[in-house]
mmCIF file of C-alpha atoms in Angstrom:
data_model
loop_
_atom_site.group_PDB
_atom_site.id
_atom_site.type_symbol
_atom_site.label_atom_id
_atom_site.label_comp_id
_atom_site.label_asym_id
_atom_site.label_seq_id
_atom_site.Cartn_x
_atom_site.Cartn_y
_atom_site.Cartn_z
ATOM 1 C CA MET A 12 -12.320 25.916 19.096
ATOM 2 C CA HIS A 13 -15.045 25.091 16.571
ATOM 3 C CA LEU A 14 -14.949 28.663 15.292
ATOM 4 C CA LEU A 15 -11.168 28.663 14.891
ATOM 5 C CA ASP A 16 -11.251 25.242 13.257
ATOM 6 C CA TRP A 17 -13.810 26.517 10.757
ATOM 7 C CA PHE A 18 -11.593 29.468 9.833
ATOM 8 C CA LEU A 19 -8.564 27.250 9.242
ATOM 9 C CA THR A 20 -10.512 24.727 7.175
ATOM 10 C CA ARG A 21 -12.002 27.480 5.005
ATOM 11 C CA LEU A 22 -8.556 29.023 4.543
ATOM 12 C CA GLU A 23 -7.213 25.686 3.294
ATOM 13 C CA THR A 24 -10.155 25.289 0.922
ATOM 14 C CA ASP A 25 -9.744 28.595 -0.904
ATOM 15 C CA ARG A 26 -6.740 30.852 -0.397
ATOM 16 C CA GLN A 27 -7.830 33.244 -3.142
ATOM 17 C CA ARG A 28 -10.603 34.829 -1.071
ATOM 18 C CA ASP A 29 -10.836 36.511 2.301
ATOM 19 C CA VAL A 30 -12.221 34.212 4.985
ATOM 20 C CA ILE A 31 -15.219 35.831 6.653
ATOM 21 C CA ARG A 32 -17.708 34.456 9.178
ATOM 22 C CA ARG A 33 -20.922 36.315 9.876
ATOM 23 C CA VAL A 34 -22.130 36.149 13.477
ATOM 24 C CA THR A 35 -25.554 34.533 13.340
ATOM 25 C CA ALA A 36 -27.390 31.984 15.429
ATOM 26 C CA LYS A 37 -26.768 29.417 12.695
ATOM 27 C CA ASN A 38 -23.033 30.088 12.313
ATOM 28 C CA ILE A 39 -22.097 30.611 15.991
ATOM 29 C CA PRO A 40 -24.977 29.231 18.105
ATOM 30 C CA ALA A 41 -22.957 29.540 21.341
ATOM 31 C CA LEU A 42 -23.455 33.329 21.200
ATOM 32 C CA PHE A 43 -27.213 32.961 21.047
ATOM 33 C CA ASP A 44 -27.751 30.470 23.855
ATOM 34 C CA PHE A 45 -28.921 33.072 26.352
ATOM 35 C CA ASN A 46 -29.023 30.540 29.164
ATOM 36 C CA GLU A 47 -25.231 30.666 29.053
ATOM 37 C CA ALA A 48 -22.651 33.428 29.524
ATOM 38 C CA VAL A 49 -22.915 34.841 26.014
ATOM 39 C CA THR A 50 -21.413 38.211 27.016
ATOM 40 C CA TYR A 51 -18.281 36.499 28.308
ATOM 41 C CA ARG A 52 -18.053 34.400 25.158
ATOM 42 C CA TRP A 53 -18.247 37.447 22.936
ATOM 43 C CA GLU A 54 -15.548 39.182 24.994
ATOM 44 C CA LEU A 55 -13.264 36.202 24.362
ATOM 45 C CA ILE A 56 -13.841 36.612 20.634
ATOM 46 C CA SER A 57 -13.768 40.404 20.349
ATOM 47 C CA GLU A 58 -11.134 41.214 22.978
ATOM 48 C CA GLU A 59 -8.829 38.213 23.290
ATOM 49 C CA LEU A 60 -8.896 36.729 19.785
ATOM 50 C CA ALA A 61 -9.509 39.910 17.769
ATOM 51 C CA ASN A 62 -7.666 42.616 19.734
ATOM 52 C CA ASN A 63 -4.969 40.796 21.708
ATOM 53 C CA TYR A 64 -4.019 37.997 19.282
ATOM 54 C CA GLU A 65 -5.234 39.695 16.084
ATOM 55 C CA ILE A 66 -6.739 36.480 14.758
ATOM 56 C CA PHE A 67 -9.414 38.415 12.919
ATOM 57 C CA GLN A 68 -11.008 41.835 12.583
ATOM 58 C CA VAL A 69 -14.534 42.573 13.785
ATOM 59 C CA ARG A 70 -16.845 44.696 11.659
ATOM 60 C CA TYR A 71 -20.153 45.441 13.346
ATOM 61 C CA ALA A 72 -23.447 45.716 11.508
ATOM 62 C CA ARG A 73 -26.125 48.313 12.174
ATOM 63 C CA GLN A 74 -28.180 47.122 15.096
ATOM 64 C CA SER A 75 -31.659 47.748 16.406
ATOM 65 C CA SER A 76 -32.220 48.152 20.100
ATOM 66 C CA THR A 77 -33.690 44.655 20.305
ATOM 67 C CA THR A 78 -30.644 42.743 19.066
ATOM 68 C CA GLU A 79 -27.251 41.914 20.494
ATOM 69 C CA ARG A 80 -24.470 44.204 19.375
ATOM 70 C CA TYR A 81 -22.620 41.343 17.678
ATOM 71 C CA GLN A 82 -25.672 40.231 15.674
ATOM 72 C CA ASP A 83 -24.618 40.022 11.993
ATOM 73 C CA ALA A 84 -21.096 41.268 12.728
ATOM 74 C CA GLN A 85 -18.366 40.049 10.348
ATOM 75 C CA LEU A 86 -15.253 38.238 11.571
ATOM 76 C CA ARG A 87 -12.560 38.636 8.905
ATOM 77 C CA LEU A 88 -9.571 36.294 9.320
ATOM 78 C CA ASN A 89 -6.080 37.766 9.424
ATOM 79 C CA SER A 90 -4.060 35.433 7.176
ATOM 80 C CA LEU A 91 -0.883 36.245 9.142
ATOM 81 C CA ALA A 92 -2.439 34.474 12.120
ATOM 82 C CA GLU A 93 -2.392 31.111 10.362
ATOM 83 C CA PRO A 94 0.771 29.790 12.106
ATOM 84 C CA LEU A 95 -0.695 30.613 15.521
ATOM 85 C CA LEU A 96 -3.982 28.916 14.659
ATOM 86 C CA ARG A 97 -2.141 25.806 13.497
ATOM 87 C CA LEU A 98 -0.181 25.734 16.750
ATOM 88 C CA TRP A 99 -3.307 26.082 18.880
ATOM 89 C CA LEU A 100 -5.292 23.508 16.921
ATOM 90 C CA ASN A 101 -2.376 21.114 16.333
ATOM 91 C CA ARG A 102 -3.030 21.149 12.573
ATOM 92 C CA PRO A 103 0.235 21.193 10.596
ATOM 93 C CA GLU A 104 0.241 22.997 7.281
ATOM 94 C CA ILE A 105 -1.058 20.946 4.370
ATOM 95 C CA SER A 106 0.767 21.048 1.038
ATOM 96 C CA GLU A 107 -0.952 22.256 -2.114
ATOM 97 C CA GLU A 108 -0.697 18.713 -3.482
ATOM 98 C CA GLN A 109 -2.459 17.255 -0.437
ATOM 99 C CA LEU A 110 -5.168 19.899 -0.630
ATOM 100 C CA ALA A 111 -5.769 19.052 -4.291
ATOM 101 C CA TRP A 112 -5.978 15.362 -3.339
ATOM 102 C CA GLN A 113 -8.541 16.056 -0.615
ATOM 103 C CA LYS A 114 -10.654 18.129 -3.000
ATOM 104 C CA ALA A 115 -10.583 15.288 -5.537
ATOM 105 C CA ILE A 116 -11.781 12.833 -2.887
ATOM 106 C CA ASP A 117 -14.631 15.141 -1.908
ATOM 107 C CA LEU A 118 -15.616 15.581 -5.554
ATOM 108 C CA TYR A 119 -15.465 12.010 -6.859
ATOM 109 C CA ALA A 120 -15.502 9.637 -3.872
ATOM 110 C CA ALA A 121 -18.296 11.092 -1.798
ATOM 111 C CA ASP A 122 -20.563 8.012 -1.956
ATOM 112 C CA SER A 123 -18.316 5.444 -0.271
ATOM 113 C CA ALA A 124 -16.965 5.872 3.253
ATOM 114 C CA GLU A 125 -14.638 2.894 2.806
ATOM 115 C CA GLN A 126 -13.144 4.281 -0.395
ATOM 116 C CA ARG A 127 -12.714 7.707 1.184
ATOM 117 C CA LYS A 128 -10.845 6.077 4.050
ATOM 118 C CA VAL A 129 -8.456 4.338 1.641
ATOM 119 C CA PHE A 130 -7.902 7.523 -0.359
ATOM 120 C CA HIS A 131 -7.205 9.550 2.780
ATOM 121 C CA GLN A 132 -4.689 6.988 3.979
ATOM 122 C CA ARG A 133 -2.888 6.738 0.656
ATOM 123 C CA ARG A 134 -2.327 9.585 -1.774
ATOM 124 C CA ILE A 135 -1.628 8.237 -5.245
ATOM 125 C CA ASP A 136 0.603 10.327 -7.510
ATOM 126 C CA ILE A 137 0.569 9.295 -11.168
ATOM 127 C CA PRO A 138 2.782 11.315 -13.541
ATOM 128 C CA GLY A 139 0.762 13.237 -16.095
ATOM 129 C CA LEU A 140 -2.569 12.896 -14.261
ATOM 130 C CA THR A 141 -4.213 15.415 -11.961
ATOM 131 C CA PRO A 142 -5.586 14.320 -8.572
ATOM 132 C CA ASN A 143 -9.097 14.678 -10.029
ATOM 133 C CA GLN A 144 -8.244 12.333 -12.901
ATOM 134 C CA VAL A 145 -6.647 9.791 -10.551
ATOM 135 C CA VAL A 146 -9.560 9.595 -8.109
ATOM 136 C CA GLN A 147 -12.175 9.756 -10.877
ATOM 137 C CA GLY A 148 -10.424 6.932 -12.731
ATOM 138 C CA LEU A 149 -10.083 4.705 -9.682
ATOM 139 C CA VAL A 150 -13.745 5.213 -8.809
ATOM 140 C CA ALA A 151 -14.731 4.463 -12.425
ATOM 141 C CA VAL A 152 -12.983 1.073 -12.188
ATOM 142 C CA GLY A 153 -15.855 -0.114 -10.024
ATOM 143 C CA ASN A 154 -18.253 0.220 -12.965
ATOM 144 C CA HIS A 155 -16.289 -2.381 -14.966
ATOM 145 C CA LEU A 156 -15.235 -4.971 -12.382
ATOM 146 C CA GLN A 157 -17.860 -7.537 -13.346
ATOM 147 C CA GLN A 158 -17.021 -7.431 -17.056
ATOM 148 C CA GLY A 159 -14.004 -9.759 -16.867
ATOM 149 C CA PHE A 160 -11.405 -7.169 -17.864
ATOM 150 C CA SER A 161 -7.674 -7.357 -17.129
ATOM 151 C CA LEU A 162 -5.800 -4.548 -15.366
ATOM 152 C CA ARG A 163 -4.583 -3.223 -18.718
ATOM 153 C CA GLU A 164 -8.126 -3.220 -20.128
ATOM 154 C CA LEU A 165 -9.510 -1.476 -17.041
ATOM 155 C CA SER A 166 -6.735 1.086 -17.135
ATOM 156 C CA ALA A 167 -7.349 1.961 -20.780
ATOM 157 C CA ARG A 168 -11.058 2.452 -20.085
ATOM 158 C CA CYS A 169 -10.657 4.559 -16.957
ATOM 159 C CA PHE A 170 -7.465 6.578 -17.479
ATOM 160 C CA LEU A 171 -7.623 8.472 -20.770
ATOM 161 C CA GLY A 172 -6.825 5.399 -22.870
ATOM 162 C CA ASN A 173 -3.584 4.708 -20.964
ATOM 163 C CA SER A 174 -3.390 0.945 -20.406
ATOM 164 C CA LYS A 175 -0.432 0.974 -18.014
ATOM 165 C CA VAL A 176 -1.666 3.174 -15.142
ATOM 166 C CA LEU A 177 -2.903 0.209 -13.080
ATOM 167 C CA ASP A 178 0.234 -1.915 -13.554
ATOM 168 C CA ARG A 179 1.370 -3.131 -10.119
ATOM 169 C CA ARG A 180 -1.667 -1.497 -8.489
ATOM 170 C CA TYR A 181 -3.895 -4.546 -7.952
ATOM 171 C CA ASP A 182 -3.370 -4.291 -4.173
ATOM 172 C CA LEU A 183 -4.780 -0.760 -4.254
ATOM 173 C CA LEU A 184 -7.868 -1.959 -6.121
ATOM 174 C CA ALA A 185 -8.272 -4.786 -3.604
ATOM 175 C CA GLN A 186 -8.290 -2.185 -0.824
ATOM 176 C CA LEU A 187 -10.854 -0.060 -2.650
ATOM 177 C CA TYR A 188 -13.162 -2.853 -3.813
ATOM 178 C CA GLY A 189 -12.497 -5.820 -1.538
ATOM 179 C CA ALA A 190 -13.624 -9.180 -2.889
ATOM 180 C CA ASP A 191 -15.050 -7.543 -6.025
ATOM 181 C CA ALA A 192 -11.478 -6.965 -7.232
ATOM 182 C CA GLU A 193 -11.048 -10.727 -7.575
ATOM 183 C CA ALA A 194 -13.107 -10.511 -10.768
ATOM 184 C CA ILE A 195 -10.177 -8.765 -12.506
ATOM 185 C CA LYS A 196 -8.812 -11.151 -15.112
ATOM 186 C CA ALA A 197 -5.191 -12.179 -14.640
ATOM 187 C CA ARG A 198 -3.097 -11.015 -17.578
ATOM 188 C CA PRO A 199 -1.632 -14.035 -19.393
ATOM 189 C CA LEU A 200 2.130 -14.309 -19.716
ATOM 190 C CA LEU A 201 2.790 -14.830 -23.434
ATOM 191 C CA LEU A 202 6.028 -16.659 -24.254
ATOM 192 C CA ASN A 203 7.581 -17.465 -27.619
ATOM 193 C CA VAL A 204 8.836 -21.022 -27.930
ATOM 194 C CA TRP A 205 10.661 -23.212 -30.405
ATOM 195 C CA ALA A 206 10.443 -26.866 -29.410
ATOM 196 C CA PRO A 207 12.053 -29.551 -31.592
ATOM 197 C CA VAL A 208 10.932 -33.155 -31.511
ATOM 198 C CA ALA A 209 12.164 -35.053 -28.442
ATOM 199 C CA PHE A 210 14.182 -32.202 -26.873
ATOM 200 C CA ASP A 211 15.649 -33.008 -23.462
ATOM 201 C CA ARG A 212 16.162 -29.526 -21.995
ATOM 202 C CA VAL A 213 14.945 -25.934 -22.300
ATOM 203 C CA LEU A 214 17.088 -22.836 -22.786
ATOM 204 C CA ILE A 215 15.442 -19.579 -21.671
ATOM 205 C CA VAL A 216 16.893 -16.589 -23.545
ATOM 206 C CA GLU A 217 16.599 -13.003 -22.326
ATOM 207 C CA ASN A 218 16.836 -10.976 -25.542
ATOM 208 C CA GLN A 219 14.972 -11.339 -28.830
ATOM 209 C CA ASP A 220 17.924 -11.058 -31.251
ATOM 210 C CA SER A 221 19.841 -13.786 -29.442
ATOM 211 C CA PHE A 222 16.740 -15.970 -29.262
ATOM 212 C CA LEU A 223 16.187 -15.714 -33.020
ATOM 213 C CA ARG A 224 19.858 -16.393 -33.778
ATOM 214 C CA LEU A 225 19.684 -19.560 -31.715
ATOM 215 C CA TYR A 226 16.480 -20.507 -33.504
ATOM 216 C CA GLU A 227 18.423 -20.327 -36.771
ATOM 217 C CA ARG A 228 21.255 -22.496 -35.366
ATOM 218 C CA PRO A 229 19.852 -24.239 -32.292
ATOM 219 C CA PRO A 230 21.830 -26.173 -29.684
ATOM 220 C CA THR A 231 21.383 -29.923 -29.954
ATOM 221 C CA SER A 232 18.200 -31.402 -28.410
ATOM 222 C CA CYS A 233 17.303 -28.059 -26.863
ATOM 223 C CA ALA A 234 13.991 -26.197 -26.838
ATOM 224 C CA LEU A 235 14.207 -22.387 -26.830
ATOM 225 C CA LEU A 236 12.028 -20.012 -24.848
ATOM 226 C CA TYR A 237 12.204 -16.228 -25.241
ATOM 227 C CA SER A 238 11.732 -14.558 -21.861
ATOM 228 C CA GLY A 239 11.795 -10.912 -22.941
ATOM 229 C CA GLY A 240 13.558 -10.009 -19.697
ATOM 230 C CA PHE A 241 10.411 -10.803 -17.727
ATOM 231 C CA ARG A 242 11.777 -10.637 -14.207
ATOM 232 C CA ALA A 243 8.420 -9.193 -13.092
ATOM 233 C CA GLY A 244 6.608 -12.161 -14.657
ATOM 234 C CA ALA A 245 8.929 -14.861 -13.383
ATOM 235 C CA GLN A 246 6.539 -15.875 -10.628
ATOM 236 C CA ARG A 247 3.822 -16.466 -13.272
ATOM 237 C CA LEU A 248 5.977 -18.749 -15.410
ATOM 238 C CA LEU A 249 4.131 -21.871 -14.270
ATOM 239 C CA SER A 250 0.746 -20.169 -13.924
ATOM 240 C CA GLU A 251 -2.339 -21.626 -15.579
ATOM 241 C CA HIS A 252 -2.614 -18.254 -17.324
ATOM 242 C CA THR A 253 0.721 -18.651 -19.131
ATOM 243 C CA CYS A 254 0.334 -18.945 -22.906
ATOM 244 C CA PHE A 255 2.872 -20.203 -25.446
ATOM 245 C CA SER A 256 3.302 -19.016 -29.010
ATOM 246 C CA PHE A 257 5.163 -21.655 -31.022
ATOM 247 C CA LEU A 258 7.569 -20.925 -33.857
ATOM 248 C CA PRO A 259 7.377 -23.025 -37.049
ATOM 249 C CA GLY A 260 8.842 -26.485 -36.672
ATOM 250 C CA SER A 261 7.809 -26.872 -33.038
ATOM 251 C CA ASP A 262 6.356 -30.011 -31.505
ATOM 252 C CA HIS A 263 3.519 -28.408 -29.523
ATOM 253 C CA GLY A 264 2.303 -31.550 -27.869
ATOM 254 C CA TYR A 265 5.707 -32.756 -26.726
ATOM 255 C CA PHE A 266 6.545 -29.360 -25.244
ATOM 256 C CA LYS A 267 3.313 -29.160 -23.247
ATOM 257 C CA GLN A 268 3.804 -32.710 -21.991
ATOM 258 C CA ASN A 269 7.269 -31.824 -20.730
ATOM 259 C CA TRP A 270 6.518 -28.419 -19.232
ATOM 260 C CA PRO A 271 7.824 -27.497 -16.721
ATOM 261 C CA PRO A 272 11.179 -28.968 -17.711
ATOM 262 C CA THR A 273 13.371 -31.095 -15.472
ATOM 263 C CA GLN A 274 16.512 -29.634 -17.049
ATOM 264 C CA ALA A 275 16.659 -25.958 -17.941
ATOM 265 C CA HIS A 276 19.178 -23.168 -18.473
ATOM 266 C CA PHE A 277 19.106 -19.391 -18.720
ATOM 267 C CA TRP A 278 21.199 -17.140 -20.927
ATOM 268 C CA GLY A 279 20.939 -13.360 -20.841
ATOM 269 C CA ASP A 280 23.020 -10.219 -20.481
ATOM 270 C CA LEU A 281 26.132 -10.389 -18.348
ATOM 271 C CA ASP A 282 24.930 -7.838 -15.812
ATOM 272 C CA TYR A 283 23.108 -7.661 -12.508
ATOM 273 C CA ALA A 284 19.706 -7.505 -14.196
ATOM 274 C CA GLY A 285 20.407 -10.751 -16.035
ATOM 275 C CA MET A 286 21.476 -12.429 -12.803
ATOM 276 C CA SER A 287 18.355 -11.106 -11.071
ATOM 277 C CA ILE A 288 16.217 -12.692 -13.773
ATOM 278 C CA LEU A 289 18.047 -15.982 -13.241
ATOM 279 C CA ARG A 290 17.374 -15.774 -9.520
ATOM 280 C CA ALA A 291 13.693 -14.967 -10.032
ATOM 281 C CA LEU A 292 13.199 -17.759 -12.568
ATOM 282 C CA ARG A 293 14.678 -20.295 -10.167
ATOM 283 C CA ASN A 294 11.680 -19.681 -7.896
ATOM 284 C CA SER A 295 9.574 -21.363 -10.588
ATOM 285 C CA ILE A 296 12.200 -23.785 -11.945
ATOM 286 C CA PRO A 297 14.594 -24.659 -9.076
ATOM 287 C CA THR A 298 16.886 -26.709 -11.358
ATOM 288 C CA LEU A 299 17.521 -23.742 -13.675
ATOM 289 C CA THR A 300 21.206 -22.839 -14.152
ATOM 290 C CA ALA A 301 23.170 -20.190 -16.022
ATOM 291 C CA TRP A 302 23.958 -21.556 -19.507
ATOM 292 C CA ARG A 303 27.704 -22.070 -19.547
ATOM 293 C CA PRO A 304 28.138 -22.208 -23.377
ATOM 294 C CA GLY A 305 26.624 -18.728 -23.547
ATOM 295 C CA TYR A 306 28.104 -17.134 -20.459
ATOM 296 C CA ALA A 307 31.623 -18.629 -20.611
ATOM 297 C CA PRO A 308 32.792 -16.649 -23.694
ATOM 298 C CA MET A 309 31.166 -13.498 -22.332
ATOM 299 C CA LEU A 310 32.934 -14.010 -19.013
ATOM 300 C CA SER A 311 36.304 -14.502 -20.714
ATOM 301 C CA SER A 312 35.791 -11.320 -22.720
ATOM 302 C CA LEU A 313 34.856 -9.403 -19.575
ATOM 303 C CA LEU A 314 37.966 -10.559 -17.715
ATOM 304 C CA GLU A 315 40.115 -9.554 -20.706
ATOM 305 C CA GLY A 316 38.938 -5.950 -20.359
ATOM 306 C CA ALA A 317 35.835 -5.786 -22.543
ATOM 307 C CA GLY A 318 32.487 -4.421 -21.469
ATOM 308 C CA HIS A 319 30.780 -1.154 -20.595
ATOM 309 C CA THR A 320 30.271 0.648 -17.312
ATOM 310 C CA PRO A 321 26.750 0.926 -15.894
ATOM 311 C CA GLU A 322 26.807 4.665 -16.633
ATOM 312 C CA GLN A 323 27.618 4.110 -20.302
ATOM 313 C CA ALA A 324 24.479 1.989 -20.779
ATOM 314 C CA LYS A 325 22.131 3.706 -18.309
ATOM 315 C CA LYS A 326 22.267 0.732 -15.969
ATOM 316 C CA GLU A 327 23.155 2.649 -12.812
ATOM 317 C CA GLU A 328 20.002 1.471 -11.064
ATOM 318 C CA GLN A 329 20.822 -2.220 -11.433
ATOM 319 C CA THR A 330 21.539 -3.809 -8.061
ATOM 320 C CA ASP A 331 23.641 -6.808 -7.145
ATOM 321 C CA PRO A 332 21.304 -9.752 -6.410
ATOM 322 C CA LEU A 333 24.024 -11.088 -4.036
ATOM 323 C CA ASN A 334 23.257 -14.691 -5.001
ATOM 324 C CA THR A 335 21.162 -16.633 -7.490
ATOM 325 C CA GLY A 336 21.264 -20.180 -6.164
ATOM 326 C CA CYS A 337 23.166 -21.310 -9.262
ATOM 327 C CA ASP A 338 26.723 -22.476 -8.449
ATOM 328 C CA PHE A 339 28.211 -21.256 -11.740
ATOM 329 C CA ALA A 340 26.633 -17.818 -11.452
ATOM 330 C CA ASP A 341 27.436 -17.365 -7.765
ATOM 331 C CA ALA A 342 31.010 -18.657 -7.916
ATOM 332 C CA GLU A 343 32.160 -17.153 -11.232
ATOM 333 C CA ILE A 344 29.796 -14.666 -12.864
ATOM 334 C CA LEU A 345 28.805 -12.447 -9.955
ATOM 335 C CA PRO A 346 32.368 -12.152 -8.559
ATOM 336 C CA ALA A 347 33.599 -11.119 -12.016
ATOM 337 C CA LEU A 348 30.904 -8.453 -12.318
ATOM 338 C CA ARG A 349 31.803 -7.049 -8.906
ATOM 339 C CA MET A 350 35.533 -7.092 -9.601
ATOM 340 C CA THR A 351 35.407 -5.429 -13.019
ATOM 341 C CA GLY A 352 32.480 -3.089 -12.496
ATOM 342 C CA ARG A 353 31.503 -3.648 -16.127
ATOM 343 C CA PHE A 354 28.716 -5.385 -18.041
ATOM 344 C CA ILE A 355 28.333 -7.080 -21.447
ATOM 345 C CA ASP A 356 25.108 -7.584 -23.436
ATOM 346 C CA GLN A 357 24.485 -11.015 -24.914
ATOM 347 C CA GLU A 358 23.748 -9.771 -28.456
ATOM 348 C CA GLY A 359 27.492 -9.420 -29.042
ATOM 349 C CA PHE A 360 27.994 -13.193 -28.949
ATOM 350 C CA LEU A 361 26.956 -15.801 -31.476
ATOM 351 C CA ILE A 362 26.971 -19.343 -30.129
ATOM 352 C CA ASN A 363 28.079 -21.937 -32.681
ATOM 353 C CA GLU A 364 25.629 -24.536 -33.939
ATOM 354 C CA GLY A 365 25.557 -27.670 -31.854
ATOM 355 C CA GLN A 366 27.040 -26.121 -28.712
ATOM 356 C CA GLY A 367 25.430 -26.582 -25.362
#
């Protein structure tokens, strides 16, 4: 079995060359242990495997009278026997991609048994990068962990200047590096804010154009926060790492004293993505509601026949969040989206000064 396993492994390693095993005491020691039945063992190889099953061909070398006939013989694998070998050894065929991944592990992750275990359990495919570049980059991360870098900074240093490769891959780094991965600096969530003196509520706006329009003509007693559609960052909204960039005319101190707000609203696109953002934000601000002055005119327009289909705006992958926890959104907005099958973006609506 060891001999057959060797042939199959060598075949997987390099399919461009013939697979040949020379019969020597080093390569096949069982044939040179003369306290055992070496003649019977050679008959199994030369008669059963070579002649009957045609696993390989035997080419004998010139022999002296003092050596065994099989000394230095060549066993040349018959590539057509691969399916039979796989059946006998219970080794399913490995794809070219998996072979490339295994070679990359052997080349760049040879020094750490724990890392090799993680890599073998989890093949990582990253568009545009070869398996060698992926494994080499992930191993290189370890050289920078104690330098206080963020995931984006590590990614740019280890993956050809691409800062986004490690996005959403912290768990993988934690598997590879254990507690050392905790040294990775959390990336701050940067939010743009306009906060007037003595505001009593906060309006979170999904899109930049609408945020800036409201900044020009703000609702009464309302602070504005531009979310940038950060559904992925919603859980970090109240994090100590969150940073605020204030627009001119803002009362920085008053905003920070009253953050998080007790009264808050959200206004974004009239689509499933917008409702998903609302739902995610409510995990951080449970009192958050859909902003009726913004959504009401959009909803009326939708019910009158306006709007675009998901296909027309490349929104086919948006999924219904089912519920948001906001009464207005769950009772009126989501049912209208399901009934019409259409969406409307918020940039098409200008809310009058003083509304809200």
